[in-house]
Amino acid sequence: ELKVEQNPLFLSMQEGKNYTIYCNYSTTSDRLYWYRQDPGKSLESLFVLLSNGAVKQEGRLMASLDTKARLSTLHITAAVHDLSATYFCAVGGDYKLSFGAGTTVTVRA
Amino acid sequence: GAVVSQHPSRVICKSGTSVKIECRSLDFQATTMFWYRQFPKQSLMLMATSNEGSKATYEQGVEKDKFLINHASLTLSTLTVTSAHPEDSSFYICSVTASSYNEQFFGPGTRLTVL
């Protein structure tokens, strides 16, 4: 059974500082996804990582994938308030996705 | 990405009644659709996978007779919660995909409250 672990589960960020969310998974996969969820809303796709060494950046967010270490990171640069949300990683296998528990991010002034 | 709709977005029903939730893929033909449920402050849990024209495959612990899934066409899947009880109250999210895509596209979700 594929297990996906995210940490931290809660992250209080100070505006302007940098932070990283980690996503570890238990079995081989070359498909990893990052999503954002705002309260009461569905998932918004942030990144699709499909190969070892993949790195993608969008604004203040950057995601990377190391399939050998079974690790993905979501790096936040110079946090701003509108990044407050819950971030999920998900690992793909046979079309199915297994989700991490989510990281709830709060950005404070 | 694909545009996915769900209807209704929010539903409140009495215990014992049945509720149908629709998931539509608006701009491409979805060979596979997924149904997830999400309890407050928790992650998404896959309930079932359905392929067009086939019976759904349910995850362990999900009651087939309680959560009826019909994937009648390449653009529509329905989830019927039968004899709903308060513990079925949750946020239900569908997603769609096709073999030519490497990702799932998520609907906006349906919040079910059973009184």
Short mmCIF file of C-alpha atoms in Angstrom, two decimals:
data_model
loop_
_atom_site.label_atom_id
_atom_site.label_comp_id
_atom_site.label_asym_id
_atom_site.label_seq_id
_atom_site.Cartn_x
_atom_site.Cartn_y
_atom_site.Cartn_z
CA GLU A 1 0.00 0.00 0.00
CA LEU A 2 1.35 3.37 -1.00
CA LYS A 3 1.79 5.71 1.97
CA VAL A 4 2.38 9.42 1.65
CA GLU A 5 3.72 11.48 4.53
CA GLN A 6 3.76 15.24 4.62
CA ASN A 7 5.47 17.44 7.12
CA PRO A 8 4.96 19.65 8.80
CA LEU A 9 1.20 19.35 9.20
CA PHE A 10 0.93 22.94 10.37
CA LEU A 11 3.17 25.79 9.36
CA SER A 12 2.98 29.32 10.67
CA MET A 13 4.95 31.51 8.33
CA GLN A 14 6.19 35.00 8.79
CA GLU A 15 5.75 37.26 5.81
CA GLY A 16 8.90 37.60 3.76
CA LYS A 17 10.61 34.44 4.98
CA ASN A 18 11.26 31.15 3.18
CA TYR A 19 9.85 27.76 4.09
CA THR A 20 9.75 24.17 2.81
CA ILE A 21 7.09 21.47 2.94
CA TYR A 22 8.23 17.88 2.58
CA CYS A 23 6.45 14.94 1.01
CA ASN A 24 7.79 11.42 1.44
CA TYR A 25 6.23 8.35 -0.12
CA SER A 26 6.72 4.66 0.43
CA THR A 27 6.84 2.94 -2.96
CA THR A 28 8.25 3.72 -6.36
CA SER A 29 6.34 6.29 -8.37
CA ASP A 30 7.28 8.85 -10.96
CA ARG A 31 4.15 10.94 -10.71
CA LEU A 32 3.77 13.46 -7.94
CA TYR A 33 1.31 16.31 -7.64
CA TRP A 34 0.94 19.35 -5.45
CA TYR A 35 -2.43 20.94 -4.80
CA ARG A 36 -3.72 23.92 -2.89
CA GLN A 37 -7.04 23.94 -1.08
CA ASP A 38 -8.71 27.03 0.35
CA PRO A 39 -11.33 26.62 3.10
CA GLY A 40 -14.60 25.28 1.73
CA LYS A 41 -13.17 24.86 -1.75
CA SER A 42 -11.94 22.00 -3.89
CA LEU A 43 -8.39 21.35 -5.02
CA GLU A 44 -6.39 23.66 -7.23
CA SER A 45 -3.56 22.03 -9.15
CA LEU A 46 -0.19 23.65 -8.51
CA PHE A 47 2.41 21.33 -9.97
CA VAL A 48 2.65 18.04 -11.85
CA LEU A 49 6.05 16.36 -11.50
CA LEU A 50 6.61 13.41 -13.79
CA SER A 51 10.29 12.56 -13.68
CA ASN A 52 13.25 12.31 -11.35
CA GLY A 53 14.88 15.67 -10.91
CA ALA A 54 11.84 17.59 -12.13
CA VAL A 55 11.70 21.13 -10.85
CA LYS A 56 8.85 23.52 -11.49
CA GLN A 57 8.31 27.08 -10.36
CA GLU A 58 5.31 29.34 -10.32
CA GLY A 59 5.58 32.67 -8.60
CA ARG A 60 6.77 32.19 -5.01
CA LEU A 61 6.32 28.41 -5.14
CA MET A 62 8.83 25.87 -6.39
CA ALA A 63 8.42 22.10 -6.36
CA SER A 64 10.98 19.40 -6.94
CA LEU A 65 10.99 15.62 -7.15
CA ASP A 66 13.67 13.08 -6.20
CA THR A 67 12.29 9.67 -7.11
CA LYS A 68 15.32 7.85 -5.73
CA ALA A 69 14.81 9.36 -2.30
CA ARG A 70 11.00 9.19 -2.75
CA LEU A 71 10.85 12.81 -1.73
CA SER A 72 9.27 15.93 -3.07
CA THR A 73 9.60 19.42 -1.65
CA LEU A 74 7.46 22.51 -2.02
CA HIS A 75 9.51 25.60 -1.35
CA ILE A 76 7.90 28.91 -0.55
CA THR A 77 9.95 32.04 -1.13
CA ALA A 78 9.19 35.29 0.71
CA ALA A 79 5.81 34.20 2.05
CA VAL A 80 2.85 36.52 1.58
CA HIS A 81 -0.58 36.43 3.18
CA ASP A 82 -2.42 35.10 0.15
CA LEU A 83 -0.41 31.87 0.34
CA SER A 84 -2.38 30.90 3.44
CA ALA A 85 -4.14 27.62 2.54
CA THR A 86 -3.77 23.86 2.94
CA TYR A 87 -1.28 22.21 0.61
CA PHE A 88 -1.51 18.56 -0.35
CA CYS A 89 0.91 16.34 -2.14
CA ALA A 90 -0.38 13.26 -3.92
CA VAL A 91 1.44 10.36 -5.47
CA GLY A 92 0.11 8.55 -8.50
CA GLY A 93 -0.06 4.87 -9.31
CA ASP A 94 -2.34 3.05 -11.75
CA TYR A 95 -4.36 6.22 -12.18
CA LYS A 96 -5.12 6.33 -8.46
CA LEU A 97 -3.83 9.09 -6.24
CA SER A 98 -2.76 8.68 -2.65
CA PHE A 99 -2.82 11.95 -0.75
CA GLY A 100 -0.71 13.21 2.07
CA ALA A 101 -2.41 14.52 5.19
CA GLY A 102 -1.98 18.11 4.09
CA THR A 103 -0.01 21.05 5.45
CA THR A 104 -2.06 23.95 6.77
CA VAL A 105 -0.17 27.15 6.15
CA THR A 106 -0.89 30.41 7.91
CA VAL A 107 1.09 33.47 6.95
CA ARG A 108 1.32 36.23 9.56
CA ALA A 109 2.59 39.74 9.24
CA GLY B 1 -6.91 21.46 -17.95
CA ALA B 2 -10.40 20.04 -18.06
CA VAL B 3 -13.41 21.84 -16.69
CA VAL B 4 -15.40 19.74 -14.24
CA SER B 5 -18.70 20.64 -12.65
CA GLN B 6 -20.60 19.11 -9.76
CA HIS B 7 -24.23 19.50 -8.87
CA PRO B 8 -25.47 20.36 -6.38
CA SER B 9 -22.72 22.33 -4.69
CA ARG B 10 -24.43 22.02 -1.35
CA VAL B 11 -27.24 19.79 -0.12
CA ILE B 12 -28.98 19.30 3.19
CA CYS B 13 -31.19 16.27 3.65
CA LYS B 14 -32.97 14.34 6.34
CA SER B 15 -31.63 11.10 7.71
CA GLY B 16 -32.88 8.11 5.72
CA THR B 17 -33.27 9.88 2.39
CA SER B 18 -31.14 9.35 -0.71
CA VAL B 19 -29.08 12.04 -2.38
CA LYS B 20 -27.69 12.07 -5.91
CA ILE B 21 -24.58 14.05 -6.83
CA GLU B 22 -23.64 14.64 -10.45
CA CYS B 23 -20.14 15.09 -11.83
CA ARG B 24 -19.78 16.38 -15.36
CA SER B 25 -16.70 16.73 -17.53
CA LEU B 26 -17.58 19.77 -19.62
CA ASP B 27 -14.88 19.92 -22.23
CA PHE B 28 -13.38 16.48 -22.74
CA GLN B 29 -14.31 12.84 -22.69
CA ALA B 30 -13.40 11.32 -19.35
CA THR B 31 -12.77 7.62 -19.58
CA THR B 32 -12.16 7.40 -15.85
CA MET B 33 -13.81 9.25 -13.01
CA PHE B 34 -13.02 9.15 -9.32
CA TRP B 35 -15.05 9.93 -6.23
CA TYR B 36 -13.41 11.19 -3.04
CA ARG B 37 -14.73 12.21 0.31
CA GLN B 38 -13.13 14.65 2.68
CA PHE B 39 -14.04 15.10 6.33
CA PRO B 40 -13.31 18.46 8.00
CA LYS B 41 -9.61 19.15 8.39
CA GLN B 42 -8.69 15.81 6.87
CA SER B 43 -7.24 14.67 3.59
CA LEU B 44 -9.05 13.27 0.60
CA MET B 45 -9.93 9.61 0.67
CA LEU B 46 -10.64 7.77 -2.56
CA MET B 47 -14.02 6.05 -2.47
CA ALA B 48 -14.24 4.51 -5.92
CA THR B 49 -12.97 4.54 -9.46
CA SER B 50 -15.34 4.25 -12.39
CA ASN B 51 -14.72 3.67 -16.06
CA GLU B 52 -17.34 4.56 -18.60
CA GLY B 53 -19.72 1.68 -19.17
CA SER B 54 -18.23 -0.48 -16.43
CA LYS B 55 -19.03 -1.14 -12.81
CA ALA B 56 -17.20 1.02 -10.34
CA THR B 57 -14.29 -0.32 -8.33
CA TYR B 58 -14.71 0.54 -4.67
CA GLU B 59 -11.94 1.04 -2.16
CA GLN B 60 -11.73 -1.17 0.87
CA GLY B 61 -14.24 -0.17 3.51
CA VAL B 62 -16.58 1.68 1.16
CA GLU B 63 -20.04 0.13 0.99
CA LYS B 64 -21.12 -0.50 -2.59
CA ASP B 65 -24.78 -0.64 -1.73
CA LYS B 66 -24.67 2.62 0.14
CA PHE B 67 -22.66 4.64 -2.36
CA LEU B 68 -24.04 3.85 -5.81
CA ILE B 69 -21.91 5.05 -8.68
CA ASN B 70 -23.05 5.22 -12.28
CA HIS B 71 -20.67 6.28 -15.05
CA ALA B 72 -23.18 6.30 -17.86
CA SER B 73 -21.26 8.36 -20.39
CA LEU B 74 -17.88 9.88 -21.04
CA THR B 75 -19.04 13.15 -19.54
CA LEU B 76 -21.24 12.16 -16.60
CA SER B 77 -20.86 10.16 -13.42
CA THR B 78 -23.31 10.13 -10.53
CA LEU B 79 -22.85 9.22 -6.88
CA THR B 80 -26.00 8.34 -4.95
CA VAL B 81 -25.78 8.22 -1.19
CA THR B 82 -28.60 5.88 -0.19
CA SER B 83 -30.34 6.05 3.17
CA ALA B 84 -28.06 8.84 4.28
CA HIS B 85 -27.13 9.22 7.92
CA PRO B 86 -25.42 12.06 9.79
CA GLU B 87 -22.06 10.26 9.59
CA ASP B 88 -22.28 10.53 5.79
CA SER B 89 -22.05 14.29 6.08
CA SER B 90 -18.88 15.21 4.22
CA PHE B 91 -17.39 17.06 1.28
CA TYR B 92 -17.61 14.87 -1.83
CA ILE B 93 -15.24 15.66 -4.69
CA CYS B 94 -15.09 14.03 -8.10
CA SER B 95 -12.21 14.04 -10.52
CA VAL B 96 -11.84 13.03 -14.14
CA THR B 97 -9.08 11.85 -16.38
CA ALA B 98 -8.36 10.09 -19.64
CA SER B 99 -5.52 7.92 -20.86
CA SER B 100 -3.92 10.80 -22.72
CA TYR B 101 -3.53 12.82 -19.53
CA ASN B 102 -1.05 12.49 -16.69
CA GLU B 103 -3.25 14.09 -14.10
CA GLN B 104 -6.74 14.21 -12.67
CA PHE B 105 -8.95 17.28 -12.91
CA PHE B 106 -11.06 17.98 -9.85
CA GLY B 107 -14.60 19.21 -9.55
CA PRO B 108 -15.61 21.99 -7.16
CA GLY B 109 -17.06 19.57 -4.61
CA THR B 110 -20.44 18.94 -3.04
CA ARG B 111 -21.01 19.55 0.64
CA LEU B 112 -23.54 17.09 2.04
CA THR B 113 -25.14 17.66 5.41
CA VAL B 114 -27.45 14.97 6.77
CA LEU B 115 -29.67 16.07 9.63
#
